[in-house]
Short mmCIF file of C-alpha atoms in Angstrom, two decimals:
data_model
loop_
_atom_site.label_atom_id
_atom_site.label_comp_id
_atom_site.label_asym_id
_atom_site.label_seq_id
_atom_site.Cartn_x
_atom_site.Cartn_y
_atom_site.Cartn_z
CA MET A 1 203.90 -36.73 265.68
CA GLU A 2 205.11 -33.43 267.11
CA ILE A 3 202.75 -31.94 269.68
CA MET A 4 202.18 -28.19 269.25
CA ILE A 5 199.78 -27.58 272.13
CA GLU A 6 199.43 -29.71 275.19
CA THR A 7 197.43 -28.81 278.26
CA LYS A 8 197.18 -30.84 281.41
CA ASN A 9 194.44 -30.44 283.96
CA LEU A 10 193.75 -26.91 282.73
CA THR A 11 191.14 -25.25 284.95
CA LYS A 12 189.69 -21.77 285.31
CA HIS A 13 187.07 -20.43 287.69
CA TYR A 14 185.19 -17.16 287.56
CA LYS A 15 183.56 -16.29 290.86
CA ASN A 16 182.98 -19.86 292.04
CA LYS A 17 181.84 -20.91 288.60
CA THR A 18 184.13 -23.34 286.84
CA VAL A 19 184.42 -22.25 283.24
CA VAL A 20 187.13 -24.66 282.12
CA SER A 21 187.58 -27.89 283.99
CA GLU A 22 190.58 -30.23 283.93
CA LEU A 23 191.11 -29.84 280.23
CA ASP A 24 193.69 -32.11 278.61
CA MET A 25 194.11 -30.88 275.09
CA LYS A 26 196.54 -32.14 272.50
CA VAL A 27 197.08 -30.49 269.14
CA THR A 28 199.50 -32.12 266.72
CA LYS A 29 201.67 -30.37 264.16
CA GLY A 30 200.12 -29.52 260.83
CA SER A 31 196.58 -30.27 261.95
CA ILE A 32 193.54 -28.05 261.83
CA TYR A 33 192.08 -28.63 265.25
CA GLY A 34 188.41 -27.74 265.37
CA PHE A 35 187.43 -26.67 268.86
CA LEU A 36 183.72 -27.23 269.06
CA GLY A 37 181.30 -26.14 271.72
CA SER A 38 178.18 -24.13 272.33
CA ASN A 39 178.38 -20.49 273.37
CA GLY A 40 179.74 -20.19 276.88
CA ALA A 41 181.17 -23.70 276.88
CA GLY A 42 184.65 -22.36 277.65
CA LYS A 43 186.20 -22.08 274.19
CA SER A 44 187.31 -18.46 274.40
CA THR A 45 188.52 -18.87 277.97
CA THR A 46 190.65 -21.82 276.93
CA MET A 47 192.10 -19.96 273.97
CA LYS A 48 192.87 -16.93 276.10
CA MET A 49 194.70 -19.17 278.55
CA LEU A 50 196.69 -20.62 275.65
CA LEU A 51 197.89 -17.10 274.88
CA GLY A 52 198.57 -16.21 278.50
CA LEU A 53 195.92 -13.47 278.41
CA ILE A 54 194.29 -14.97 281.47
CA ARG A 55 195.94 -17.20 284.02
CA PRO A 56 194.70 -20.67 284.77
CA ALA A 57 193.61 -21.57 288.28
CA GLN A 58 195.26 -24.94 287.83
CA GLY A 59 197.09 -26.98 285.25
CA GLN A 60 199.92 -26.64 282.79
CA ILE A 61 200.18 -25.43 279.24
CA GLN A 62 202.96 -26.40 276.89
CA ILE A 63 203.25 -24.90 273.44
CA PHE A 64 205.96 -26.05 271.04
CA GLY A 65 207.03 -28.26 273.94
CA LYS A 66 207.83 -25.25 276.13
CA PRO A 67 205.92 -24.10 279.20
CA LEU A 68 203.87 -20.94 278.69
CA GLN A 69 205.62 -18.86 281.33
CA GLY A 70 207.89 -15.86 281.67
CA LYS A 71 210.46 -15.48 278.90
CA MET A 72 209.24 -18.65 277.19
CA ARG A 73 205.84 -17.05 276.79
CA LEU A 74 207.27 -14.24 274.67
CA GLU A 75 209.22 -16.77 272.65
CA ILE A 76 206.00 -18.73 272.06
CA LEU A 77 204.00 -15.60 271.21
CA LYS A 78 206.59 -14.69 268.60
CA ASN A 79 205.57 -17.83 266.72
CA THR A 80 201.86 -17.61 267.37
CA GLY A 81 199.20 -15.64 265.54
CA SER A 82 195.81 -15.12 267.09
CA LEU A 83 192.34 -13.77 266.49
CA ILE A 84 190.45 -13.81 269.78
CA GLU A 85 186.83 -12.82 270.41
CA SER A 86 185.86 -9.91 268.22
CA PRO A 87 188.53 -8.53 265.93
CA SER A 88 190.67 -5.84 267.48
CA TYR A 89 191.76 -2.74 265.60
CA TYR A 90 192.56 0.93 266.08
CA GLY A 91 189.56 2.56 264.44
CA HIS A 92 191.23 5.88 263.66
CA LEU A 93 194.06 4.21 261.75
CA SER A 94 193.91 2.68 258.31
CA GLY A 95 194.01 -1.08 257.86
CA ARG A 96 197.59 -0.82 256.72
CA GLU A 97 198.63 1.31 259.70
CA ASN A 98 197.04 -1.27 262.00
CA LEU A 99 199.13 -3.96 260.36
CA GLU A 100 202.22 -1.78 260.65
CA ILE A 101 201.74 -1.70 264.43
CA ILE A 102 201.45 -5.48 264.69
CA CYS A 103 204.34 -5.91 262.27
CA THR A 104 206.54 -3.67 264.42
CA LEU A 105 205.53 -5.42 267.63
CA LYS A 106 206.27 -8.81 266.09
CA ASN A 107 209.48 -7.48 264.56
CA ALA A 108 208.48 -8.87 261.17
CA PRO A 109 209.76 -7.39 257.91
CA LYS A 110 207.51 -4.69 256.45
CA ARG A 111 207.09 -6.49 253.12
CA GLU A 112 204.98 -9.08 254.88
CA ILE A 113 202.23 -6.50 255.17
CA ASP A 114 201.73 -6.63 251.41
CA GLU A 115 201.81 -10.43 251.50
CA VAL A 116 199.10 -10.79 254.12
CA LEU A 117 196.97 -8.04 252.59
CA LYS A 118 197.05 -9.96 249.34
CA LEU A 119 196.27 -13.21 251.10
CA VAL A 120 193.10 -11.85 252.70
CA ARG A 121 192.29 -9.86 249.55
CA MET A 122 192.31 -6.46 251.14
CA GLU A 123 194.81 -4.58 249.00
CA ASN A 124 192.15 -2.20 247.77
CA GLN A 125 190.79 -1.27 251.20
CA GLN A 126 194.12 -1.00 253.01
CA HIS A 127 194.11 2.79 253.18
CA LYS A 128 190.57 3.07 254.50
CA LYS A 129 190.12 3.67 258.22
CA ALA A 130 189.60 0.40 260.06
CA GLY A 131 186.71 1.91 262.02
CA GLN A 132 184.76 2.17 258.78
CA TYR A 133 185.31 -1.45 257.80
CA SER A 134 182.43 -3.91 257.73
CA LEU A 135 182.59 -6.72 260.27
CA GLY A 136 183.79 -9.10 257.59
CA MET A 137 186.63 -6.78 256.65
CA LYS A 138 187.59 -6.29 260.29
CA GLN A 139 187.65 -10.06 260.65
CA ARG A 140 189.90 -10.37 257.61
CA LEU A 141 192.13 -7.59 258.92
CA GLY A 142 192.39 -9.57 262.15
CA LEU A 143 193.37 -12.67 260.24
CA ALA A 144 195.95 -10.70 258.26
CA ALA A 145 197.40 -9.39 261.52
CA ALA A 146 197.50 -12.92 262.92
CA LEU A 147 199.37 -14.14 259.86
CA LEU A 148 202.13 -11.52 260.15
CA GLY A 149 205.51 -12.90 261.14
CA HIS A 150 204.86 -16.36 259.66
CA PRO A 151 203.58 -17.94 262.86
CA ARG A 152 203.90 -21.70 263.34
CA LEU A 153 200.65 -21.76 265.27
CA LEU A 154 197.42 -19.91 264.61
CA LEU A 155 194.65 -19.55 267.19
CA LEU A 156 191.35 -18.44 265.69
CA ASP A 157 188.34 -17.92 267.91
CA GLU A 158 185.10 -18.12 265.91
CA PRO A 159 186.69 -16.52 262.85
CA THR A 160 183.52 -16.79 260.78
CA ASN A 161 181.30 -15.12 263.37
CA GLY A 162 179.30 -12.31 261.88
CA LEU A 163 180.40 -12.93 258.32
CA ASP A 164 178.02 -13.22 255.41
CA PRO A 165 177.85 -16.56 253.58
CA SER A 166 180.44 -15.65 250.97
CA GLY A 167 182.70 -14.29 253.68
CA ILE A 168 182.35 -17.52 255.64
CA GLN A 169 183.25 -19.55 252.58
CA GLU A 170 186.25 -17.35 251.87
CA MET A 171 187.49 -17.56 255.46
CA ARG A 172 187.15 -21.35 255.42
CA GLU A 173 189.12 -21.66 252.22
CA LEU A 174 191.83 -19.43 253.63
CA ILE A 175 192.10 -21.45 256.82
CA CYS A 176 192.06 -24.80 255.02
CA ALA A 177 194.86 -23.68 252.71
CA LEU A 178 197.17 -22.56 255.53
CA PRO A 179 198.63 -25.87 256.75
CA LYS A 180 199.30 -27.02 253.22
CA ARG A 181 200.93 -23.75 252.19
CA THR A 182 202.97 -23.00 255.26
CA GLY A 183 203.01 -26.04 257.51
CA MET A 184 201.11 -24.01 260.04
CA THR A 185 199.07 -25.63 262.79
CA VAL A 186 195.63 -24.11 263.28
CA LEU A 187 193.35 -24.20 266.29
CA VAL A 188 189.95 -22.89 265.26
CA SER A 189 186.88 -22.69 267.44
CA SER A 190 183.29 -22.76 266.35
CA HIS A 191 179.85 -23.56 267.64
CA LEU A 192 178.86 -25.09 264.31
CA LEU A 193 179.56 -28.75 263.68
CA SER A 194 179.12 -28.31 259.93
CA GLU A 195 181.82 -25.68 259.92
CA ILE A 196 184.30 -27.81 261.82
CA ASP A 197 183.37 -30.67 259.53
CA GLN A 198 184.46 -28.67 256.51
CA MET A 199 187.72 -27.37 257.91
CA ALA A 200 189.16 -29.57 260.60
CA THR A 201 191.33 -32.65 260.61
CA HIS A 202 190.96 -33.07 264.36
CA VAL A 203 188.16 -32.20 266.71
CA GLY A 204 187.86 -31.35 270.37
CA ILE A 205 184.40 -30.91 271.80
CA ILE A 206 183.98 -28.87 274.95
CA ASP A 207 180.80 -28.87 277.00
CA GLN A 208 180.41 -26.83 280.18
CA GLY A 209 184.18 -26.62 280.53
CA HIS A 210 184.81 -30.33 280.05
CA LEU A 211 186.53 -31.77 277.00
CA ILE A 212 184.11 -34.55 276.19
CA PHE A 213 185.64 -35.66 272.92
CA GLN A 214 189.03 -35.33 271.31
CA ASP A 215 190.18 -37.24 268.28
CA SER A 216 190.44 -37.09 264.52
CA LEU A 217 187.48 -36.02 262.44
CA ALA A 218 187.13 -39.57 261.12
CA VAL A 219 186.54 -40.90 264.60
CA LEU A 220 183.93 -38.24 265.23
CA HIS A 221 182.18 -39.34 262.10
CA GLU A 222 181.86 -42.82 263.52
CA HIS A 223 180.01 -41.23 266.41
CA SER A 224 177.86 -39.08 264.22
CA GLN A 225 176.28 -41.81 262.14
CA SER A 226 173.92 -40.37 259.65
CA LYS A 227 170.47 -41.57 258.67
CA LEU A 228 168.86 -41.98 255.30
CA HIS A 229 165.42 -40.47 254.88
CA LEU A 230 163.30 -42.01 252.13
CA ARG A 231 160.04 -40.67 250.82
CA THR A 232 158.13 -43.02 248.59
CA THR A 233 154.83 -43.18 246.78
CA ASP A 234 153.55 -45.78 249.24
CA THR A 235 155.06 -45.62 252.69
CA ALA A 236 153.28 -48.62 254.18
CA ALA A 237 154.11 -50.94 251.28
CA ALA A 238 157.70 -49.71 251.26
CA LEU A 239 158.14 -50.40 254.93
CA ALA A 240 156.70 -53.89 254.55
CA GLU A 241 158.96 -54.59 251.57
CA LEU A 242 162.08 -53.52 253.50
CA GLN A 243 161.14 -55.58 256.52
CA ARG A 244 160.46 -58.61 254.34
CA ASN A 245 164.06 -58.26 253.07
CA HIS A 246 165.43 -57.88 256.59
CA ILE A 247 166.54 -54.30 256.14
CA PRO A 248 166.00 -52.47 259.44
CA ALA A 249 163.79 -49.46 258.85
CA GLU A 250 161.25 -47.39 260.69
CA GLU A 251 158.60 -44.94 259.75
CA LYS A 252 158.10 -41.47 261.06
CA GLU A 253 155.58 -38.95 259.73
CA GLY A 254 155.40 -40.52 256.32
CA THR A 255 159.16 -40.84 255.97
CA ILE A 256 161.10 -44.07 256.08
CA ILE A 257 164.27 -43.88 258.11
CA LEU A 258 167.24 -46.16 257.50
CA ARG A 259 169.72 -46.17 260.38
CA ASP A 260 172.31 -48.13 258.46
CA THR A 261 173.71 -45.96 255.68
CA SER A 262 176.42 -48.27 254.44
CA ASP A 263 176.59 -48.39 250.64
CA ARG A 264 175.50 -52.03 250.62
CA THR A 265 172.36 -51.46 252.64
CA VAL A 266 171.36 -48.38 250.69
CA THR A 267 171.73 -50.06 247.28
CA CYS A 268 169.87 -53.10 248.56
CA ALA A 269 167.01 -51.09 249.99
CA ILE A 270 166.51 -48.97 246.92
CA ARG A 271 166.75 -51.91 244.55
CA HIS A 272 164.07 -53.85 246.48
CA LEU A 273 161.74 -50.87 246.51
CA VAL A 274 162.15 -50.19 242.81
CA TYR A 275 161.58 -53.85 241.90
CA ALA A 276 158.46 -53.84 244.07
CA GLY A 277 157.15 -51.03 241.92
CA ILE A 278 157.30 -48.38 244.63
CA GLY A 279 158.34 -44.96 243.39
CA ILE A 280 161.11 -43.18 245.27
CA LEU A 281 160.46 -39.46 245.62
CA ARG A 282 163.38 -38.44 247.82
CA ALA A 283 166.45 -40.12 249.25
CA GLU A 284 168.16 -37.77 251.67
CA GLU A 285 171.09 -38.33 253.97
CA ILE A 286 170.55 -36.59 257.29
CA GLN A 287 173.63 -35.81 259.36
CA MET A 288 173.38 -36.10 263.08
CA SER A 289 173.16 -32.64 264.49
CA LEU A 290 175.56 -31.27 267.07
CA GLU A 291 172.80 -31.66 269.62
CA ASP A 292 172.45 -35.32 268.75
CA ILE A 293 176.18 -35.87 269.08
CA PHE A 294 176.28 -34.07 272.37
CA LEU A 295 173.39 -36.18 273.49
CA LYS A 296 175.20 -39.29 272.46
CA LEU A 297 178.53 -38.26 273.98
CA THR A 298 177.25 -36.84 277.22
CA GLY A 299 173.95 -38.59 277.61
CA LYS A 300 172.28 -35.31 278.39
CA LYS A 301 170.50 -32.68 276.41
CA VAL A 302 172.25 -29.38 275.87
CA SER A 303 170.79 -26.16 274.67
CA LEU A 304 172.77 -24.50 271.90
CA MET B 1 212.31 -4.06 271.91
CA LEU B 2 211.52 -0.85 273.78
CA ILE B 3 212.26 1.21 270.68
CA ARG B 4 209.78 -0.91 268.70
CA CYS B 5 207.13 -0.40 271.37
CA ILE B 6 207.68 3.34 271.40
CA ARG B 7 207.46 3.42 267.62
CA CYS B 8 204.10 1.67 267.89
CA GLU B 9 202.83 4.10 270.48
CA LYS B 10 203.76 6.98 268.21
CA LEU B 11 202.01 5.27 265.32
CA LYS B 12 198.85 4.87 267.39
CA LEU B 13 198.79 8.61 268.03
CA LYS B 14 198.69 9.34 264.31
CA HIS B 15 195.62 11.34 263.21
CA SER B 16 194.86 12.27 266.81
CA ILE B 17 194.15 15.86 267.77
CA LEU B 18 195.70 15.52 271.20
CA TRP B 19 198.38 18.04 270.26
CA LEU B 20 195.65 20.63 269.93
CA ALA B 21 194.75 20.23 273.62
CA CYS B 22 198.42 20.27 274.61
CA LEU B 23 198.89 23.46 272.65
CA GLY B 24 195.63 25.14 273.62
CA ILE B 25 195.16 24.33 277.30
CA PRO B 26 198.42 25.94 278.60
CA VAL B 27 197.39 29.17 276.89
CA ILE B 28 194.46 29.54 279.32
CA PRO B 29 196.54 29.73 282.55
CA ALA B 30 199.03 31.96 280.76
CA ILE B 31 196.28 34.43 279.88
CA MET B 32 194.61 34.14 283.28
CA GLY B 33 197.96 34.61 285.01
CA THR B 34 198.87 37.60 282.89
CA PHE B 35 195.57 39.33 283.66
CA ASN B 36 195.94 38.49 287.34
CA TYR B 37 199.41 39.98 287.32
CA MET B 38 198.21 43.15 285.62
CA GLY B 39 195.22 43.42 287.95
CA ASN B 40 197.32 43.11 291.08
CA LEU B 41 200.18 45.38 290.20
CA GLU B 42 199.50 47.47 293.32
CA THR B 43 200.23 44.57 295.65
CA LEU B 44 202.77 42.69 293.52
CA THR B 45 206.29 43.81 292.86
CA PRO B 46 206.36 44.24 289.10
CA GLY B 47 208.76 41.96 287.29
CA TRP B 48 209.26 38.57 285.71
CA ALA B 49 209.35 36.77 289.04
CA ASN B 50 205.82 37.77 289.91
CA LEU B 51 204.48 37.16 286.43
CA TRP B 52 205.82 33.63 286.85
CA THR B 53 204.02 33.20 290.16
CA GLN B 54 200.72 34.22 288.64
CA GLU B 55 200.96 32.12 285.51
CA THR B 56 202.22 28.96 287.14
CA LEU B 57 199.70 29.29 289.97
CA PHE B 58 196.97 28.35 287.53
CA TYR B 59 199.00 26.03 285.36
CA ALA B 60 200.54 23.87 288.08
CA ASN B 61 197.56 23.86 290.42
CA PHE B 62 194.66 23.38 288.06
CA PHE B 63 195.55 22.76 284.46
CA TYR B 64 198.58 20.52 284.25
CA ALA B 65 197.29 17.31 285.91
CA PRO B 66 193.98 17.15 284.01
CA LEU B 67 195.86 17.92 280.77
CA ILE B 68 198.37 15.10 281.20
CA GLY B 69 195.49 12.99 282.55
CA LEU B 70 193.71 13.59 279.26
CA CYS B 71 196.77 12.42 277.31
CA CYS B 72 197.08 9.28 279.46
CA ALA B 73 193.37 8.54 279.20
CA TYR B 74 193.56 8.87 275.44
CA LEU B 75 196.54 6.51 275.22
CA TRP B 76 194.73 3.81 277.19
CA ARG B 77 191.35 4.41 275.58
CA LEU B 78 192.91 3.19 272.36
CA GLU B 79 193.53 -0.16 274.07
CA HIS B 80 190.25 -0.25 276.00
CA ARG B 81 188.25 0.12 272.80
CA ASN B 82 187.71 -2.48 270.09
CA HIS B 83 189.26 -5.37 272.04
CA ASN B 84 192.79 -4.07 271.56
CA TRP B 85 193.83 -5.45 274.92
CA ASN B 86 193.88 -8.89 273.34
CA THR B 87 196.24 -7.79 270.59
CA LEU B 88 198.46 -5.77 272.89
CA MET B 89 198.86 -8.58 275.39
CA SER B 90 199.38 -11.34 272.86
CA ALA B 91 202.17 -9.40 271.16
CA PRO B 92 205.62 -10.80 271.92
CA VAL B 93 206.64 -7.86 274.09
CA PRO B 94 207.08 -7.82 277.88
CA ALA B 95 204.83 -5.83 280.21
CA TRP B 96 207.64 -3.53 281.33
CA ALA B 97 208.21 -2.41 277.74
CA ILE B 98 204.52 -1.75 277.14
CA ILE B 99 204.27 0.55 280.15
CA LEU B 100 207.65 2.18 279.57
CA SER B 101 206.78 2.96 275.96
CA LYS B 102 203.56 4.68 277.01
CA LEU B 103 205.47 6.54 279.71
CA ALA B 104 208.03 7.61 277.12
CA VAL B 105 205.32 9.05 274.89
CA ILE B 106 203.82 10.90 277.88
CA LEU B 107 207.26 12.17 278.85
CA ARG B 108 207.85 13.50 275.37
CA THR B 109 204.47 15.24 275.44
CA LEU B 110 205.25 16.64 278.88
CA ILE B 111 208.59 18.06 277.78
CA LEU B 112 206.96 19.76 274.82
CA ILE B 113 204.24 21.19 277.09
CA GLN B 114 206.84 22.50 279.54
CA ILE B 115 208.78 24.17 276.72
CA TRP B 116 205.52 25.65 275.47
CA VAL B 117 204.73 26.97 278.97
CA GLY B 118 208.16 28.58 279.03
CA VAL B 119 207.57 30.15 275.63
CA LEU B 120 204.13 31.41 276.69
CA PHE B 121 205.67 32.94 279.80
CA LEU B 122 208.30 34.75 277.76
CA VAL B 123 205.81 35.91 275.13
CA SER B 124 203.21 37.11 277.64
CA GLY B 125 205.89 38.99 279.56
CA LYS B 126 207.17 40.67 276.43
CA CYS B 127 203.62 41.53 275.37
CA ILE B 128 202.80 43.39 278.55
CA GLY B 129 206.25 44.94 278.62
CA VAL B 130 207.73 43.38 281.75
CA GLU B 131 211.12 44.86 282.27
CA ASN B 132 214.18 43.98 284.33
CA ARG B 133 216.33 40.89 283.92
CA PHE B 134 214.74 37.62 282.77
CA PRO B 135 214.97 35.20 285.72
CA VAL B 136 217.16 32.34 284.53
CA GLU B 137 216.16 30.24 287.53
CA THR B 138 212.72 29.72 285.92
CA LEU B 139 214.45 27.35 283.51
CA GLY B 140 215.50 25.25 286.49
CA TRP B 141 211.93 25.37 287.79
CA LEU B 142 210.59 24.21 284.46
CA LEU B 143 213.03 21.31 284.64
CA ARG B 144 211.96 20.46 288.19
CA GLY B 145 208.36 20.73 287.05
CA THR B 146 209.09 18.26 284.28
CA LEU B 147 210.22 15.66 286.80
CA ALA B 148 207.15 16.36 288.94
CA GLY B 149 204.99 16.16 285.83
CA ALA B 150 206.45 12.75 285.01
CA VAL B 151 205.30 11.48 288.42
CA ILE B 152 201.74 12.67 287.75
CA GLY B 153 201.95 11.20 284.24
CA ALA B 154 202.96 7.80 285.62
CA LEU B 155 200.13 7.93 288.15
CA GLN B 156 197.57 8.95 285.52
CA LEU B 157 198.78 6.19 283.20
CA PHE B 158 198.21 3.68 285.98
CA LEU B 159 194.74 5.07 286.73
CA SER B 160 193.66 5.13 283.10
CA MET B 161 194.90 1.60 282.58
CA VAL B 162 192.95 0.24 285.55
CA ILE B 163 189.85 2.39 285.11
CA ARG B 164 188.13 1.78 281.79
CA SER B 165 186.32 5.09 281.90
CA PHE B 166 187.87 7.93 279.94
CA ALA B 167 186.63 10.76 282.13
CA LEU B 168 186.99 9.38 285.65
CA PRO B 169 190.83 9.47 285.82
CA ILE B 170 190.76 13.02 284.48
CA ILE B 171 188.29 14.00 287.19
CA LEU B 172 190.58 12.34 289.73
CA ALA B 173 193.44 14.43 288.33
CA LEU B 174 191.37 17.56 288.84
CA LEU B 175 190.48 16.56 292.39
CA GLY B 176 194.12 15.70 293.01
CA SER B 177 195.13 19.15 291.77
CA ILE B 178 192.72 20.82 294.14
CA GLY B 179 193.86 18.54 296.95
CA SER B 180 197.44 19.45 296.19
CA ILE B 181 196.97 22.94 297.61
CA TYR B 182 195.68 21.45 300.83
CA ALA B 183 198.51 18.90 300.98
CA ALA B 184 201.11 21.59 300.40
CA ALA B 185 199.55 23.80 303.06
CA LYS B 186 199.68 20.88 305.49
CA GLY B 187 203.35 20.45 304.71
CA ILE B 188 203.01 16.98 303.17
CA GLY B 189 203.20 18.30 299.62
CA LEU B 190 206.47 16.54 298.93
CA PHE B 191 204.76 13.20 299.39
CA PHE B 192 201.52 13.92 297.55
CA PRO B 193 202.08 13.35 293.82
CA TYR B 194 199.82 16.14 292.59
CA SER B 195 201.55 18.70 294.86
CA LEU B 196 204.95 18.01 293.33
CA MET B 197 204.10 20.08 290.29
CA MET B 198 203.45 23.31 292.19
CA LEU B 199 206.49 22.72 294.37
CA GLY B 200 208.67 21.87 291.38
CA MET B 201 207.41 24.78 289.32
CA ASN B 202 207.73 27.09 292.29
CA SER B 203 204.26 28.35 291.50
CA ASN B 204 202.86 31.32 293.39
CA HIS B 205 206.16 31.92 295.13
CA ALA B 206 208.88 34.27 294.12
CA GLU B 207 211.46 32.71 296.39
CA ASN B 208 212.56 29.10 296.04
CA MET B 209 210.00 26.86 297.76
CA LEU B 210 212.40 23.95 297.85
CA GLU B 211 215.26 25.76 299.52
CA GLY B 212 217.21 23.03 301.30
CA GLN B 213 214.63 20.43 300.32
CA LEU B 214 215.70 19.75 296.78
CA ALA B 215 217.16 16.37 297.70
CA VAL B 216 213.90 15.30 299.34
CA PHE B 217 211.98 16.53 296.32
CA LEU B 218 214.18 14.58 293.92
CA ALA B 219 214.10 11.43 296.04
CA SER B 220 210.35 11.62 296.51
CA SER B 221 209.72 12.24 292.80
CA VAL B 222 211.98 9.49 291.56
CA GLY B 223 210.62 7.15 294.23
CA MET B 224 206.99 7.78 293.30
CA LEU B 225 207.77 7.61 289.60
CA LEU B 226 209.29 4.17 290.13
CA LEU B 227 206.43 3.12 292.39
CA PHE B 228 203.71 4.01 289.86
CA TYR B 229 205.69 2.45 287.05
CA LEU B 230 206.26 -0.81 288.90
CA LEU B 231 202.66 -0.87 290.06
CA SER B 232 201.50 -0.62 286.44
CA VAL B 233 203.84 -3.38 285.29
CA LEU B 234 202.76 -5.62 288.14
CA TYR B 235 199.09 -5.02 287.38
CA LEU B 236 199.65 -5.86 283.73
CA LYS B 237 201.46 -9.05 284.63
CA LYS B 238 199.08 -10.30 287.27
CA THR B 239 195.65 -9.37 286.00
CA ASP B 240 193.53 -11.27 283.52
CA VAL B 241 192.92 -9.38 280.31
CA LYS B 242 189.39 -8.10 279.87
CA ALA B 243 188.97 -6.89 276.35
#
C-alpha cells in the first residue's frame, strides 16, 4: 500500500507547552483518514505542519514519499488541496474571483473553476461577494478552492464546523465520494466520533498531542463495543430470566444492559424474554461515546 | 511563476478604491505648494524651479510615505483578514515570488503616482502662469524619487506584513517622514530610508542636492531595497503562519 503521508516523531511546542508530541502518522493512498480529537488536542497544529505553514520543533514529514522541505515542498503543495481552520477568502471579491486567484496560483486550467463550482453546488452564487456568503457557503467555497488543480491529497480541518445539519450531510457526501471518483486521499479532522464513523476508512485519535490510536475504522469498532439497552414491562423478572439462561446482563435505572451485542446473544435474549411473557418496550443499541473510547484507550477521563 | 503571482495581486486589488487615494492625496501637496509659492513670491525667485521646491517639499516630506504606506497596508490587510495567510502560504509558490509580486504592484502604483505628481506640477504651473523654460531636470528628479520611493515601499511592505495592524505602519511612515528632515539635516539622509525621497526628488532645493553624491544615493537605495526585500522573504520563510 502506497503511503501518502508519513510523519516520524513530529513534535511542536508553543511557549514551553507541547502541543504535538512525537506523532507517528501514516496515511495510505485512497483512504479517508479521520483525524479525531477534542478541541485543542493538536489537530490543527499537525495539519498546519503537514502543509509547512508552521515548522516542527522535531521530527520528519514525508508526503508522497518526499520530504516536506524546500523545492520539494512546492512540488508537494502543487498536488495538495487544503482547508485549514476557518475558511479563507477575499471578502471584497466574488466567489468566482476568489477561485480565479487560487486557480492562477496553482496554475490550473480555468475550466476547472466551473467543475469545482458545480461539484460544491455553488454555480448560482458564484458572482456574489464572498464576504456576504453564509458560513456554510464560505466552507463550500473553501472546499472548491481546495479541489482546484486535481490534488492527489486533500487536507480538511473540521470541514463541517459551523454548518447546519443539511450542510453537514452534504459536506460528508462530497468528501466520501472523492476517493472513489478521483482516487484522492483525504485527511479530515473532527472532534465528533460519529462524523468520523460516517466518513472515514482509517482513524487516528490524538489526545493532548499524543497519537493514542491509529488503525482502520474496523479496528476502532472493536474498541468501541456497543451496548444493548432493553426496556421491558417487568425489569426484575426480565433480569432473572436472562440470568437463568446465562446471558450476562445488568440493570441500571430500570433499563437492562447487555454488554454482548453479538447477533446470537441478542436473538437469544429477546427470544427468552418473549417466551417468558415479558413485553419488550424498547431495544436500543448504544454506541460507546468518544469519551468512553478515550477512557478506554488512555485510562483517563478527558473533557471534550 | 512570478507573472502568475503578480496577476493574482492585481486580481486582489479589483473593486478596491485605493486608486482614489493615489489620485487624490498628491493633489493636496500640489495645491499647498502652489499657494506657498504664490505667497512667497517676494522671497522666492519666480519660476518653475521654485514651484518645484514648494510642491515637492510637502509631497516628499509628508505625503508620499504615508500614501505608499497606505497602499502596502491595504495589500497585506487582504492577507491578514479572513485567514488568507493559510491560503497564501499553502499555495505552490515560493516566498520570494510572493514578496516580489507585492513589490511589483507597489512599484507600478508608485510609478503612476510619480507621473501624476509630474502632471500636477505642470498643470499647477500653467494655471498660475509660471513662465520661463520648463526645467527638464525635474524629470530626472522624478525618476530618482521613484527609486527612493521603491525603498520606502519595500520597507512599508515589510512593516505591514509583520504588523497586523492597518494603521500602525502608516503612522510609522508619517513619523519616518518627519524624522527624515532631521536625518537629512544631520547629514545621514542618504542612509535613512524615509529621507531618500526628499533627496531624490530634490525637494525644497533649486540646486541639485545630490551633486557628486549620486553614486552613493544609488548604491544606498539599491542596497536598502535589497535589504528590505530579503528581510521580508526571510521572515516569510522562517516564521510560523498565524492566520
